[in-house]
Coordinates of C-alpha atoms in Angstrom, one line a residue:
X270 CA -2.5 0.6 -2.7
X271 CA -1.3 1.2 0.9
X272 CA -4.0 -0.9 2.5
X273 CA -4.8 -3.2 -0.4
X274 CA -8.5 -2.6 -0.4
X275 CA -11.2 -2.8 -3.1
X276 CA -9.4 -5.6 -5.0
X277 CA -6.0 -3.9 -5.2
X278 CA -3.0 -5.6 -3.8
X279 CA -0.7 -3.9 -1.4
X280 CA 1.9 -2.0 -3.2
X281 CA 3.8 0.4 -0.9
X282 CA 6.0 1.8 -3.6
X283 CA 3.0 2.7 -5.7
X284 CA 1.3 4.2 -2.7
X285 CA 4.4 6.3 -1.8
X286 CA 4.5 7.5 -5.4
X287 CA 0.9 8.5 -5.4
X288 CA 1.1 10.2 -2.0
X289 CA 4.2 12.1 -3.2
X290 CA 2.4 13.2 -6.3
X291 CA -0.6 14.4 -4.3
X292 CA 1.6 16.0 -1.6
X293 CA 3.6 18.0 -4.1
X294 CA 0.8 19.0 -6.5
X295 CA 1.6 22.6 -7.6
X296 CA -2.0 23.8 -7.6
X297 CA -3.5 22.1 -4.6
X298 CA -1.1 20.0 -2.4
X299 CA -2.9 17.3 -0.4
X300 CA -2.0 17.8 3.2
X301 CA -3.0 14.3 4.5
X302 CA -0.8 12.8 1.7
X303 CA 2.2 14.8 3.1
X304 CA 1.6 13.0 6.5
X305 CA 1.1 9.6 5.0
X306 CA 4.2 9.9 2.9
X307 CA 6.2 11.0 6.0
X308 CA 4.9 7.9 7.8
X309 CA 5.9 5.7 5.0
X310 CA 9.4 7.2 4.7
X311 CA 10.0 7.0 8.5
X312 CA 9.0 3.3 8.4
X313 CA 10.9 2.2 5.3
X314 CA 7.8 1.6 3.2
X315 CA 8.7 4.2 0.5
X316 CA 11.7 2.3 -1.1
X317 CA 12.3 -1.2 -2.2
X318 CA 15.1 -1.8 0.3
X319 CA 12.8 -1.1 3.3
X320 CA 15.3 1.4 4.7
X321 CA 13.8 4.4 6.6
X322 CA 14.6 7.8 5.3
X323 CA 14.2 10.0 8.4
X324 CA 15.4 13.2 6.9
X325 CA 12.9 13.0 4.1
X326 CA 10.1 12.1 6.6
X327 CA 11.0 15.1 8.7
X328 CA 10.8 17.3 5.5
X329 CA 7.3 16.1 4.6
X330 CA 6.2 16.5 8.2
X331 CA 7.4 20.1 8.0
X332 CA 5.6 20.6 4.8
X333 CA 2.4 19.3 6.5
X334 CA 2.9 21.6 9.5
X335 CA 3.4 24.7 7.3
X336 CA 0.7 24.0 4.8
X337 CA -2.7 25.7 4.6
X338 CA -5.0 23.4 6.5
X339 CA -8.5 24.9 6.2
X340 CA -9.9 21.5 5.0
X341 CA -7.8 19.3 7.4
X342 CA -7.5 21.1 10.7
X343 CA -6.6 18.0 12.8
X344 CA -3.9 16.9 10.4
X345 CA -1.6 19.7 11.5
X346 CA -1.7 18.6 15.2
X347 CA -0.9 15.0 14.1
X348 CA 2.0 16.2 12.0
X349 CA 3.4 18.4 14.8
X350 CA 3.3 15.5 17.3
X351 CA 4.8 12.9 14.9
X352 CA 7.4 15.4 13.7
X353 CA 8.5 16.1 17.2
X354 CA 8.8 12.4 18.1
X355 CA 10.7 11.6 15.0
X356 CA 13.0 14.6 15.2
X357 CA 13.8 13.8 18.8
X358 CA 14.7 10.2 18.0
X359 CA 16.6 11.2 14.9
X360 CA 18.7 13.8 16.7
X361 CA 19.4 11.5 19.6
X362 CA 20.6 8.8 17.2
X363 CA 22.9 11.3 15.4
X364 CA 24.4 12.4 18.7
X365 CA 25.0 8.8 19.9
X366 CA 26.5 7.9 16.5
X367 CA 28.9 10.9 16.8
X368 CA 29.9 9.9 20.3
X369 CA 30.5 6.3 19.3
X370 CA 32.6 7.4 16.3
X371 CA 34.6 9.8 18.6
X372 CA 35.4 7.1 21.1
X373 CA 36.8 4.9 18.4
X374 CA 39.5 7.4 17.4
X375 CA 42.9 7.2 19.0
X376 CA 44.6 10.4 20.2
X377 CA 48.2 10.8 19.0

């Protein structure tokens, strides 16, 4: 559903739902699905409004980083790098937002 291959139309919401189901499977969580879901969340593909959910993306990157990766050794490195980039940008934006809000207040 993510790429719209094999006769399926692109459906990002359905893809996100399936990635989440695979990523959070109780018996055998699928590590690449954690990464794909994090990417979708960070880019706004996981909801109908198209609004990124950075906190949720960071959560799934952390799940990926901490998962058992014997079948997907290179996925952890990808998750580490993407998590670092997203976390840096997210924290920078939060700090700037706080600074902007602080400048708008008047001191009495």
